[in-house]
Structure formats: C-alpha cells, structure tokens
Amino acid sequence: MALTADVLVPEIWGSGKTKDYPLWYWAGQQVLHGADLYPRDPNSYFEFLYPPFSAILLAIPSFFGKLPLYACLSALNIIAWWMTPQFSHAMAGSERTPAPWLFALPGFVTITFVFDMFDLGQPNLVLLAIMLFGFWLLQQKRPWVAGGMFALASAIKVFPVAVFPYLVWRRRWSCLASMTLFLAAFLFLVPAPVRGFQHNISELKTWFRGMVASSSEQGFGQRAEQNWSWVNQSIIAVTHRLTRPVNYNLDDPAKPPAYMNLVDLDFKTANWIVLAVSLVIGLGYVALMPTQARRTQRSDAEELGILFCLMTLASPLARQYYFMWLFFPITILVHRATFDPRLAVRAGTWTGLIISVLLMCLSIPVFPKELQAYGNNLAATCVIAGVLAWHILHPPRDAASSPSAAKLEPQNEQRAQR
C-alpha cells in the first residue's frame, strides 16, 4: 500500500508522478495515435529504449489515461512481488516449508530494489516473476509454455534473452523452439495489426541499430552518460572503468572528472578483456554444472541461482535495480543456511550471505559513489554465485545420493509415450 501510494498520490494530489512513468504514458500514446516510437535516424536520441512490443502493452492501459496506467503498473509489481517469493522458495531445492520469518527474509534483504521498481516504474521485478514462472513450468514438464514465458520477458526488455545459451547447453529443445517461435510472434506478429507490418519492421530495424548494434568508445545503447558511469555495475562497465581512463561521473556534468583505472588501455583492448573474462566465467559455469546422472533438485536450484546471477551481470547496463534478480539466489542460500545438515556449512553460508548484504548496503547514499563505481553489487553477486558454486561441488551425502527430477525425466517420458 505504501509503495503504491508513492506512485499514485503524487499523480492524484501532487504535481504528477515523475521518473519513467510519464515516458511509459508517452509510448502508449504514440502507439494509440500511430506516431513513431523512435527517430528515423538510429544515431539520434531515443526517448523510448524498449522494443515496440513493450509499447503495445503500455498502450492498453494508456488508453484510459495516466492514472489507470500507473495503477496497472503498480498492480503488476504487487502481483510479481507476491509470486516471486513463492516461486523462489518452491524451487529452492530443500524440500522444506519455510517458516514465516524465513519466507520474508529475502524480501527484506531486497526491499530497496523493490522500492526502485515502484518508484521508478521499471519492469525488472515483473520480468523476474515471469522468468521464475517459466523455470517452474519447465520443472513441471511444460516446456512449450515455459518457452513462451522466456520469450515474453525477452520481448519486453531484452536482457532475459541470456537464458538462451543455458537452454541450448541443457538441451531443452522443446523450450528453445517455443521461445524462438513466441519471440518472433511477439516482435513481428503481435505489433503488426496495430502498427502495420512494414511500419513495425522499420521500427524494429531502427531500434536494433540504435540500441543493440551501437557501440563505441563514447558508449552504447543510447545512454553514453550512463554506460561508463558509476551507476552501471555490469561486467562490461566495471572492466572498462578498471582498464582505461573513463570518467565515472559522466552522469553529472557538474562534478569534476573522476577515474579509477588501474591500467591505461585502449577501447579495443578493453573489449578483448571483457570477452576473455566473460569466456572464463561461461566456461567455468559449464564445467560446474553437474552431469545428467549427478543432477538433484538441490543442484538444479543452485545451478539456476548462478544463472540468475550471470544474467544480471551480463546485461550491458546493470543499474542498481537490476540486482532485484538476486532475490532467487538469496532465497536458495537462505534455505542452505537454515536446512543444511552440516553445522559448519550453515555457518559458512550465513557468513557469505552477510558479506553479500553488507556489500549491497554500500549503495546507500550515505556512502561515497566511488564504492559503487568499483562494483559493490557486482562483488555481492560474485560472492553469492561463489557460495552457490561451493554448494554444487559439496552437496550433503544424502542429497548427493538421492534421485532428482532430472534423473527421472527419461523414465517419465518413456511412461508418457507408453
């Protein structure tokens, strides 16, 4: 109620809600009036950074005015915030029902990210709920619907498409086919009756050139002042800030330039370092993933928890609220810290959780922004992923020997065929 009031009260009794909310209304109105969402020149400034499909969704409540749109977005965040812990605890792999305090703990830890979702009007919490729903459907042997959920999240905001390589490696072919077909439908077919097929194709090309295919020393994806600044804690941004002289105060021209680079490399060399770091992380994750014979419900949860960490860091622009996606990995670690039969492991897991939370707390405005420039949330994510990796490599004896749903999949498929 309080978070919804933060959205609606300024619009009803104040001077109007700010942040991204007026932009969403503008995008919806552009669709309703058949106007362009992007400038014709892909090098020009984009007001709206999302694919045209997102604007189609915004147009529906925008038809009724600003207040219904803002109320609808708040309701979606409420539903997502309600469902996210339920999916997270259900897929934590401990097969234990959490007590109320345990159920609420991950939500308490991530409350600042949730506030950003309501205050800014960003969809990352809704995307998290959609992705968790997709993986829950995948565990329930409904790969085609799961692929549709992954495609929906990717069509709204592109970075969830990072799930695609994971599905390839785990040979989820039905889910992959579904995701591909639904993504094509969301991007090409759904907007066509509203925008016109050719108009939609033209806008998709403009959006792709301006957002995905644009990268230079000055920045990428339309927001150069944010790409290299302290607000971005992606692997790409932190690596560039550490390897070449990049002013991390670009978002505030009133402040003097500030640098944190340890070496002085050119843009191309820094990109090669980003590629090398990403390759090492990706190969390490693949090597860590248990074989089909060794998979358990517990290891599957930890594997997905690391995946959510990596999808967050892989986004070229990872602002503070992007780390809302740590909700699921944190939930898994809370279960391990509470239910693991080994006392020393429980203590170590709590220690890792506390370290990660303390690192995330460095984003509170009382601390200098330089700490965020060095990647405090990125470091917290690495700690969480590292603890999850340790749990995959060191399962309890009873968990290592117990059959998993993954092991039973071939048998279930044979039974279904018979």
Short mmCIF file of C-alpha atoms in Angstrom, two decimals:
data_model
loop_
_atom_site.label_atom_id
_atom_site.label_comp_id
_atom_site.label_asym_id
_atom_site.label_seq_id
_atom_site.Cartn_x
_atom_site.Cartn_y
_atom_site.Cartn_z
CA MET A 1 0.00 0.00 0.00
CA ALA A 2 2.82 2.39 0.86
CA LEU A 3 4.72 1.68 -2.36
CA THR A 4 1.58 2.08 -4.45
CA ALA A 5 0.85 5.36 -2.66
CA ASP A 6 4.32 6.54 -3.69
CA VAL A 7 3.15 6.14 -7.29
CA LEU A 8 -0.46 7.31 -7.17
CA VAL A 9 -0.52 10.08 -4.54
CA PRO A 10 1.74 12.49 -6.49
CA GLU A 11 -0.40 11.91 -9.58
CA ILE A 12 -3.72 12.49 -7.78
CA TRP A 13 -2.86 15.27 -5.33
CA GLY A 14 0.60 16.43 -6.36
CA SER A 15 2.25 17.82 -9.46
CA GLY A 16 2.34 14.41 -11.16
CA LYS A 17 4.44 11.27 -10.84
CA THR A 18 7.93 11.62 -12.29
CA LYS A 19 10.73 9.14 -13.14
CA ASP A 20 9.84 6.72 -16.01
CA TYR A 21 6.05 6.84 -15.63
CA PRO A 22 5.42 9.80 -18.00
CA LEU A 23 7.64 8.09 -20.59
CA TRP A 24 5.51 4.92 -20.45
CA TYR A 25 2.37 7.01 -20.97
CA TRP A 26 4.02 8.80 -23.89
CA ALA A 27 4.98 5.49 -25.53
CA GLY A 28 1.44 4.17 -25.12
CA GLN A 29 0.01 7.33 -26.65
CA GLN A 30 2.42 7.13 -29.58
CA VAL A 31 1.02 3.69 -30.36
CA LEU A 32 -2.59 4.82 -29.94
CA HIS A 33 -2.06 7.74 -32.32
CA GLY A 34 0.05 5.84 -34.85
CA ALA A 35 3.12 8.03 -34.24
CA ASP A 36 6.73 6.92 -34.34
CA LEU A 37 8.40 5.48 -31.25
CA TYR A 38 11.94 6.21 -32.45
CA PRO A 39 13.56 8.87 -34.66
CA ARG A 40 14.25 7.85 -38.23
CA ASP A 41 17.99 8.23 -37.67
CA PRO A 42 19.25 5.41 -35.40
CA ASN A 43 22.09 7.69 -34.27
CA SER A 44 19.64 10.22 -32.86
CA TYR A 45 18.47 10.32 -29.26
CA PHE A 46 15.84 7.71 -28.35
CA GLU A 47 13.23 8.66 -25.77
CA PHE A 48 11.94 5.07 -25.60
CA LEU A 49 14.61 2.36 -25.35
CA TYR A 50 12.47 -0.78 -25.36
CA PRO A 51 11.27 -2.90 -28.31
CA PRO A 52 7.96 -1.90 -29.96
CA PHE A 53 6.18 -4.85 -28.29
CA SER A 54 6.59 -3.14 -24.91
CA ALA A 55 4.86 -0.03 -26.21
CA ILE A 56 1.95 -2.16 -27.46
CA LEU A 57 1.45 -3.48 -23.93
CA LEU A 58 1.65 0.03 -22.48
CA ALA A 59 -0.91 1.33 -24.97
CA ILE A 60 -3.72 -0.77 -23.49
CA PRO A 61 -3.93 0.92 -20.06
CA SER A 62 -2.71 4.24 -21.55
CA PHE A 63 -5.96 4.42 -23.49
CA PHE A 64 -7.76 5.14 -20.22
CA GLY A 65 -5.33 7.82 -19.02
CA LYS A 66 -2.28 8.27 -16.83
CA LEU A 67 -3.82 7.20 -13.54
CA PRO A 68 -5.14 3.85 -14.83
CA LEU A 69 -1.75 3.18 -16.44
CA TYR A 70 0.14 3.93 -13.22
CA ALA A 71 -2.32 1.86 -11.18
CA CYS A 72 -1.94 -1.04 -13.64
CA LEU A 73 1.86 -0.94 -13.43
CA SER A 74 1.68 -0.84 -9.63
CA ALA A 75 -0.71 -3.81 -9.62
CA LEU A 76 1.69 -5.79 -11.82
CA ASN A 77 4.53 -5.05 -9.41
CA ILE A 78 2.36 -6.15 -6.48
CA ILE A 79 1.48 -9.44 -8.17
CA ALA A 80 5.12 -10.01 -9.14
CA TRP A 81 6.30 -9.24 -5.60
CA TRP A 82 3.71 -11.71 -4.26
CA MET A 83 4.61 -14.51 -6.67
CA THR A 84 8.42 -14.12 -6.70
CA PRO A 85 8.99 -15.48 -3.16
CA GLN A 86 6.52 -18.29 -3.73
CA PHE A 87 8.33 -19.49 -6.86
CA SER A 88 11.75 -18.90 -5.25
CA HIS A 89 11.01 -20.93 -2.12
CA ALA A 90 9.27 -23.66 -4.12
CA MET A 91 12.33 -24.09 -6.36
CA ALA A 92 15.00 -23.69 -3.64
CA GLY A 93 15.61 -27.46 -3.66
CA SER A 94 15.48 -28.04 0.10
CA GLU A 95 12.06 -29.74 0.05
CA ARG A 96 11.29 -27.87 3.26
CA THR A 97 8.45 -25.46 4.04
CA PRO A 98 9.98 -22.22 5.32
CA ALA A 99 8.81 -20.54 8.50
CA PRO A 100 7.25 -17.08 8.06
CA TRP A 101 10.44 -15.26 9.07
CA LEU A 102 12.45 -17.35 6.61
CA PHE A 103 9.88 -16.74 3.87
CA ALA A 104 10.12 -12.97 4.42
CA LEU A 105 13.91 -12.70 4.78
CA PRO A 106 14.87 -12.47 1.06
CA GLY A 107 12.17 -9.84 0.56
CA PHE A 108 13.52 -7.83 3.47
CA VAL A 109 17.07 -8.01 2.09
CA THR A 110 15.97 -6.79 -1.35
CA ILE A 111 13.45 -4.18 -0.18
CA THR A 112 15.46 -1.25 -1.57
CA PHE A 113 15.37 -2.84 -5.04
CA VAL A 114 11.61 -3.34 -4.72
CA PHE A 115 11.20 0.32 -3.81
CA ASP A 116 13.04 1.25 -7.01
CA MET A 117 10.65 -0.90 -9.02
CA PHE A 118 7.64 1.05 -7.75
CA ASP A 119 9.28 4.48 -7.58
CA LEU A 120 10.97 4.37 -10.99
CA GLY A 121 8.33 2.29 -12.77
CA GLN A 122 10.85 -0.25 -14.04
CA PRO A 123 9.69 -3.79 -15.05
CA ASN A 124 12.60 -5.86 -13.67
CA LEU A 125 10.56 -7.32 -10.81
CA VAL A 126 7.81 -8.36 -13.23
CA LEU A 127 10.44 -9.88 -15.53
CA LEU A 128 11.89 -11.81 -12.59
CA ALA A 129 8.48 -13.28 -11.75
CA ILE A 130 7.93 -14.21 -15.40
CA MET A 131 11.32 -15.96 -15.64
CA LEU A 132 10.77 -17.83 -12.37
CA PHE A 133 7.34 -18.89 -13.60
CA GLY A 134 9.00 -20.15 -16.79
CA PHE A 135 11.51 -22.28 -14.91
CA TRP A 136 8.78 -23.58 -12.61
CA LEU A 137 6.80 -24.61 -15.71
CA LEU A 138 9.93 -26.25 -17.09
CA GLN A 139 10.21 -28.33 -13.92
CA GLN A 140 6.54 -29.27 -14.30
CA LYS A 141 7.32 -30.71 -17.78
CA ARG A 142 5.58 -27.90 -19.69
CA PRO A 143 8.45 -26.70 -21.91
CA TRP A 144 6.31 -25.01 -24.57
CA VAL A 145 4.58 -22.72 -22.09
CA ALA A 146 7.91 -22.11 -20.34
CA GLY A 147 9.47 -21.02 -23.63
CA GLY A 148 6.60 -18.59 -24.09
CA MET A 149 7.35 -17.04 -20.69
CA PHE A 150 11.04 -16.64 -21.54
CA ALA A 151 10.10 -15.07 -24.87
CA LEU A 152 7.65 -12.68 -23.20
CA ALA A 153 10.30 -11.41 -20.79
CA SER A 154 12.84 -11.02 -23.61
CA ALA A 155 10.37 -9.15 -25.82
CA ILE A 156 9.63 -6.66 -23.04
CA LYS A 157 13.25 -5.97 -22.06
CA VAL A 158 15.98 -7.71 -23.98
CA PHE A 159 18.46 -8.89 -21.33
CA PRO A 160 16.50 -12.06 -20.26
CA VAL A 161 17.38 -13.48 -23.69
CA ALA A 162 20.64 -14.51 -21.99
CA VAL A 163 18.77 -17.66 -20.89
CA PHE A 164 19.05 -18.97 -24.47
CA PRO A 165 22.61 -20.42 -24.21
CA TYR A 166 21.65 -22.19 -20.98
CA LEU A 167 18.70 -23.87 -22.67
CA VAL A 168 20.98 -24.92 -25.53
CA TRP A 169 23.55 -26.45 -23.17
CA ARG A 170 20.88 -28.31 -21.21
CA ARG A 171 19.32 -29.48 -24.49
CA ARG A 172 15.88 -28.14 -23.74
CA TRP A 173 14.95 -28.33 -27.40
CA SER A 174 11.18 -28.01 -26.99
CA CYS A 175 11.61 -24.97 -24.77
CA LEU A 176 14.10 -23.48 -27.23
CA ALA A 177 11.73 -23.97 -30.16
CA SER A 178 8.88 -22.46 -28.17
CA MET A 179 10.96 -19.47 -27.09
CA THR A 180 12.10 -18.81 -30.66
CA LEU A 181 8.57 -19.02 -32.10
CA PHE A 182 6.98 -16.92 -29.38
CA LEU A 183 9.73 -14.31 -29.56
CA ALA A 184 9.19 -13.98 -33.31
CA ALA A 185 5.45 -13.67 -32.70
CA PHE A 186 5.84 -11.01 -30.00
CA LEU A 187 8.29 -8.95 -32.03
CA PHE A 188 6.82 -9.30 -35.53
CA LEU A 189 3.22 -10.56 -35.48
CA VAL A 190 1.62 -9.01 -32.38
CA PRO A 191 2.52 -5.37 -33.23
CA ALA A 192 1.61 -5.79 -36.93
CA PRO A 193 -2.20 -5.32 -36.65
CA VAL A 194 -1.67 -2.19 -34.54
CA ARG A 195 1.39 -0.60 -36.16
CA GLY A 196 1.28 -2.14 -39.61
CA PHE A 197 3.68 -4.87 -40.64
CA GLN A 198 6.10 -2.64 -42.60
CA HIS A 199 5.99 0.13 -40.00
CA ASN A 200 6.80 -2.35 -37.24
CA ILE A 201 9.67 -3.88 -39.24
CA SER A 202 11.08 -0.41 -39.86
CA GLU A 203 10.89 0.47 -36.18
CA LEU A 204 12.48 -2.83 -35.16
CA LYS A 205 15.40 -2.12 -37.51
CA THR A 206 15.80 1.38 -36.10
CA TRP A 207 15.63 0.12 -32.54
CA PHE A 208 18.17 -2.65 -33.24
CA ARG A 209 20.64 -0.27 -34.88
CA GLY A 210 20.30 2.33 -32.16
CA MET A 211 20.28 0.00 -29.15
CA VAL A 212 21.96 -3.34 -29.95
CA ALA A 213 24.30 -2.59 -32.85
CA SER A 214 25.63 0.72 -31.48
CA SER A 215 28.88 0.53 -29.54
CA SER A 216 31.82 2.90 -29.46
CA GLU A 217 34.35 4.41 -27.11
CA GLN A 218 31.78 7.02 -26.13
CA GLY A 219 29.19 4.44 -25.08
CA PHE A 220 26.49 2.09 -26.29
CA GLY A 221 22.72 1.77 -26.39
CA GLN A 222 21.80 5.49 -26.45
CA ARG A 223 22.81 6.43 -22.92
CA ALA A 224 26.53 7.18 -23.08
CA GLU A 225 26.43 9.18 -19.85
CA GLN A 226 25.26 6.05 -18.01
CA ASN A 227 27.24 3.35 -19.81
CA TRP A 228 30.62 4.03 -18.23
CA SER A 229 29.45 5.93 -15.14
CA TRP A 230 29.24 4.64 -11.56
CA VAL A 231 25.53 3.79 -11.98
CA ASN A 232 26.38 0.85 -14.25
CA GLN A 233 27.76 -2.23 -12.48
CA SER A 234 27.77 -4.71 -15.34
CA ILE A 235 30.85 -6.74 -16.16
CA ILE A 236 31.36 -4.61 -19.27
CA ALA A 237 31.23 -1.26 -17.46
CA VAL A 238 33.36 -2.20 -14.43
CA THR A 239 36.01 -3.81 -16.65
CA HIS A 240 36.25 -0.68 -18.82
CA ARG A 241 36.46 1.58 -15.77
CA LEU A 242 39.29 -0.53 -14.37
CA THR A 243 41.27 -0.87 -17.61
CA ARG A 244 41.04 2.52 -19.30
CA PRO A 245 40.63 6.17 -18.22
CA VAL A 246 36.85 6.52 -18.15
CA ASN A 247 35.17 9.36 -16.28
CA TYR A 248 32.68 7.65 -13.96
CA ASN A 249 31.00 10.99 -13.16
CA LEU A 250 29.67 11.33 -16.71
CA ASP A 251 26.09 11.27 -15.45
CA ASP A 252 26.67 14.53 -13.55
CA PRO A 253 28.48 17.20 -15.66
CA ALA A 254 28.63 19.49 -12.61
CA LYS A 255 31.12 17.16 -10.95
CA PRO A 256 34.81 17.08 -11.90
CA PRO A 257 36.01 14.06 -13.88
CA ALA A 258 36.95 11.04 -11.77
CA TYR A 259 38.85 7.93 -12.79
CA MET A 260 39.57 4.55 -11.22
CA ASN A 261 41.53 2.70 -13.91
CA LEU A 262 44.40 0.50 -12.76
CA VAL A 263 45.96 0.41 -16.26
CA ASP A 264 45.66 2.61 -19.34
CA LEU A 265 44.41 0.53 -22.27
CA ASP A 266 42.58 1.47 -25.44
CA PHE A 267 38.91 0.71 -26.13
CA LYS A 268 39.57 -2.32 -28.32
CA THR A 269 41.92 -3.97 -25.83
CA ALA A 270 39.43 -3.38 -23.00
CA ASN A 271 36.77 -5.11 -25.09
CA TRP A 272 39.05 -8.11 -25.55
CA ILE A 273 39.47 -8.28 -21.77
CA VAL A 274 35.69 -8.18 -21.35
CA LEU A 275 35.40 -11.03 -23.84
CA ALA A 276 38.09 -13.04 -22.06
CA VAL A 277 36.51 -12.51 -18.63
CA SER A 278 33.09 -13.48 -19.98
CA LEU A 279 34.54 -16.58 -21.65
CA VAL A 280 36.25 -17.70 -18.43
CA ILE A 281 33.05 -17.19 -16.45
CA GLY A 282 30.97 -19.03 -19.05
CA LEU A 283 33.35 -21.99 -19.30
CA GLY A 284 33.61 -22.12 -15.52
CA TYR A 285 29.83 -22.26 -15.23
CA VAL A 286 29.61 -25.04 -17.81
CA ALA A 287 32.31 -27.03 -16.02
CA LEU A 288 30.50 -26.55 -12.74
CA MET A 289 27.12 -27.79 -13.97
CA PRO A 290 26.53 -31.40 -12.87
CA THR A 291 26.13 -34.10 -15.47
CA GLN A 292 22.67 -35.57 -16.02
CA ALA A 293 23.45 -38.53 -13.75
CA ARG A 294 24.57 -36.27 -10.89
CA ARG A 295 21.73 -33.76 -11.01
CA THR A 296 19.46 -33.39 -8.00
CA GLN A 297 16.69 -30.97 -7.13
CA ARG A 298 19.17 -29.26 -4.85
CA SER A 299 21.87 -28.89 -7.53
CA ASP A 300 19.28 -27.74 -10.09
CA ALA A 301 18.26 -24.91 -7.76
CA GLU A 302 21.87 -23.84 -7.19
CA GLU A 303 22.58 -24.06 -10.92
CA LEU A 304 19.62 -21.78 -11.69
CA GLY A 305 20.63 -19.42 -8.90
CA ILE A 306 24.03 -18.92 -10.53
CA LEU A 307 22.30 -18.46 -13.89
CA PHE A 308 20.22 -15.60 -12.49
CA CYS A 309 23.40 -14.00 -11.14
CA LEU A 310 25.09 -14.27 -14.53
CA MET A 311 22.07 -12.96 -16.47
CA THR A 312 22.11 -9.89 -14.24
CA LEU A 313 25.79 -9.19 -14.75
CA ALA A 314 25.70 -9.99 -18.47
CA SER A 315 23.34 -7.11 -19.21
CA PRO A 316 25.39 -4.26 -20.73
CA LEU A 317 23.59 -1.80 -18.45
CA ALA A 318 23.12 -3.10 -14.90
CA ARG A 319 21.81 -0.29 -12.73
CA GLN A 320 21.02 -0.64 -9.04
CA TYR A 321 17.51 -2.05 -9.55
CA TYR A 322 18.76 -4.81 -11.89
CA PHE A 323 20.07 -6.63 -8.82
CA MET A 324 16.47 -7.32 -7.83
CA TRP A 325 17.20 -10.59 -9.65
CA LEU A 326 19.36 -11.68 -6.71
CA PHE A 327 16.12 -12.48 -4.87
CA PHE A 328 16.11 -16.07 -6.11
CA PRO A 329 19.82 -16.83 -5.43
CA ILE A 330 19.49 -15.25 -1.96
CA THR A 331 16.45 -17.42 -1.25
CA ILE A 332 18.41 -20.56 -2.13
CA LEU A 333 21.25 -19.59 0.18
CA VAL A 334 18.81 -18.81 3.00
CA HIS A 335 17.50 -22.37 2.65
CA ARG A 336 21.03 -23.79 2.67
CA ALA A 337 21.98 -21.69 5.69
CA THR A 338 18.91 -22.94 7.56
CA PHE A 339 18.36 -26.53 6.47
CA ASP A 340 21.79 -27.92 5.53
CA PRO A 341 22.56 -30.82 7.90
CA ARG A 342 26.20 -29.70 8.36
CA LEU A 343 26.66 -27.11 11.09
CA ALA A 344 29.88 -25.66 9.64
CA VAL A 345 28.28 -25.32 6.19
CA ARG A 346 25.31 -23.47 7.67
CA ALA A 347 27.64 -21.05 9.43
CA GLY A 348 29.70 -20.52 6.28
CA THR A 349 26.60 -19.90 4.18
CA TRP A 350 25.27 -17.33 6.66
CA THR A 351 28.69 -15.65 6.53
CA GLY A 352 28.57 -15.46 2.74
CA LEU A 353 25.06 -14.03 2.85
CA ILE A 354 26.02 -11.40 5.40
CA ILE A 355 29.07 -10.36 3.34
CA SER A 356 26.94 -10.01 0.20
CA VAL A 357 24.27 -7.98 2.03
CA LEU A 358 26.91 -5.67 3.52
CA LEU A 359 28.35 -5.14 0.04
CA MET A 360 24.91 -4.27 -1.32
CA CYS A 361 24.39 -1.83 1.56
CA LEU A 362 27.29 0.23 0.19
CA SER A 363 24.80 1.56 -2.37
CA ILE A 364 23.01 3.51 0.38
CA PRO A 365 23.53 7.24 -0.36
CA VAL A 366 25.45 7.82 2.89
CA PHE A 367 28.41 6.01 1.30
CA PRO A 368 30.51 7.60 -1.47
CA LYS A 369 29.59 6.77 -5.04
CA GLU A 370 33.14 5.60 -5.68
CA LEU A 371 32.24 2.34 -3.93
CA GLN A 372 29.52 1.72 -6.50
CA ALA A 373 31.93 2.67 -9.27
CA TYR A 374 34.15 -0.21 -8.16
CA GLY A 375 31.13 -2.54 -8.36
CA ASN A 376 29.81 -3.27 -4.88
CA ASN A 377 26.70 -5.01 -6.24
CA LEU A 378 28.82 -6.89 -8.76
CA ALA A 379 31.05 -8.07 -5.90
CA ALA A 380 27.98 -9.10 -3.87
CA THR A 381 26.71 -11.08 -6.85
CA CYS A 382 30.07 -12.82 -7.22
CA VAL A 383 30.02 -13.77 -3.53
CA ILE A 384 26.51 -15.23 -3.86
CA ALA A 385 27.44 -17.12 -7.03
CA GLY A 386 30.63 -18.40 -5.40
CA VAL A 387 28.76 -19.79 -2.38
CA LEU A 388 26.23 -21.44 -4.68
CA ALA A 389 29.08 -22.96 -6.69
CA TRP A 390 30.60 -24.35 -3.48
CA HIS A 391 27.28 -25.98 -2.61
CA ILE A 392 27.08 -27.63 -6.04
CA LEU A 393 30.56 -29.08 -5.58
CA HIS A 394 29.99 -30.14 -1.96
CA PRO A 395 26.45 -31.48 -1.54
CA PRO A 396 25.39 -33.32 1.62
CA ARG A 397 25.89 -37.06 1.41
CA ASP A 398 22.17 -37.83 1.42
CA ALA A 399 21.44 -35.20 -1.26
CA ALA A 400 24.25 -36.48 -3.49
CA SER A 401 22.83 -39.99 -3.43
CA SER A 402 19.13 -39.12 -3.79
CA PRO A 403 17.40 -39.26 -7.20
CA SER A 404 16.34 -35.99 -8.76
CA ALA A 405 13.53 -34.97 -11.02
CA ALA A 406 16.13 -34.53 -13.75
CA LYS A 407 17.24 -38.15 -13.46
CA LEU A 408 13.64 -39.34 -13.67
CA GLU A 409 12.81 -37.29 -16.76
CA PRO A 410 13.78 -40.02 -19.28
CA GLN A 411 11.73 -42.57 -17.33
CA ASN A 412 8.75 -40.23 -17.16
CA GLU A 413 8.97 -39.54 -20.88
CA GLN A 414 9.02 -43.31 -21.61
CA ARG A 415 5.98 -43.82 -19.40
CA ALA A 416 4.17 -40.97 -21.12
CA GLN A 417 4.92 -42.47 -24.52
CA ARG A 418 3.65 -45.90 -23.41
#
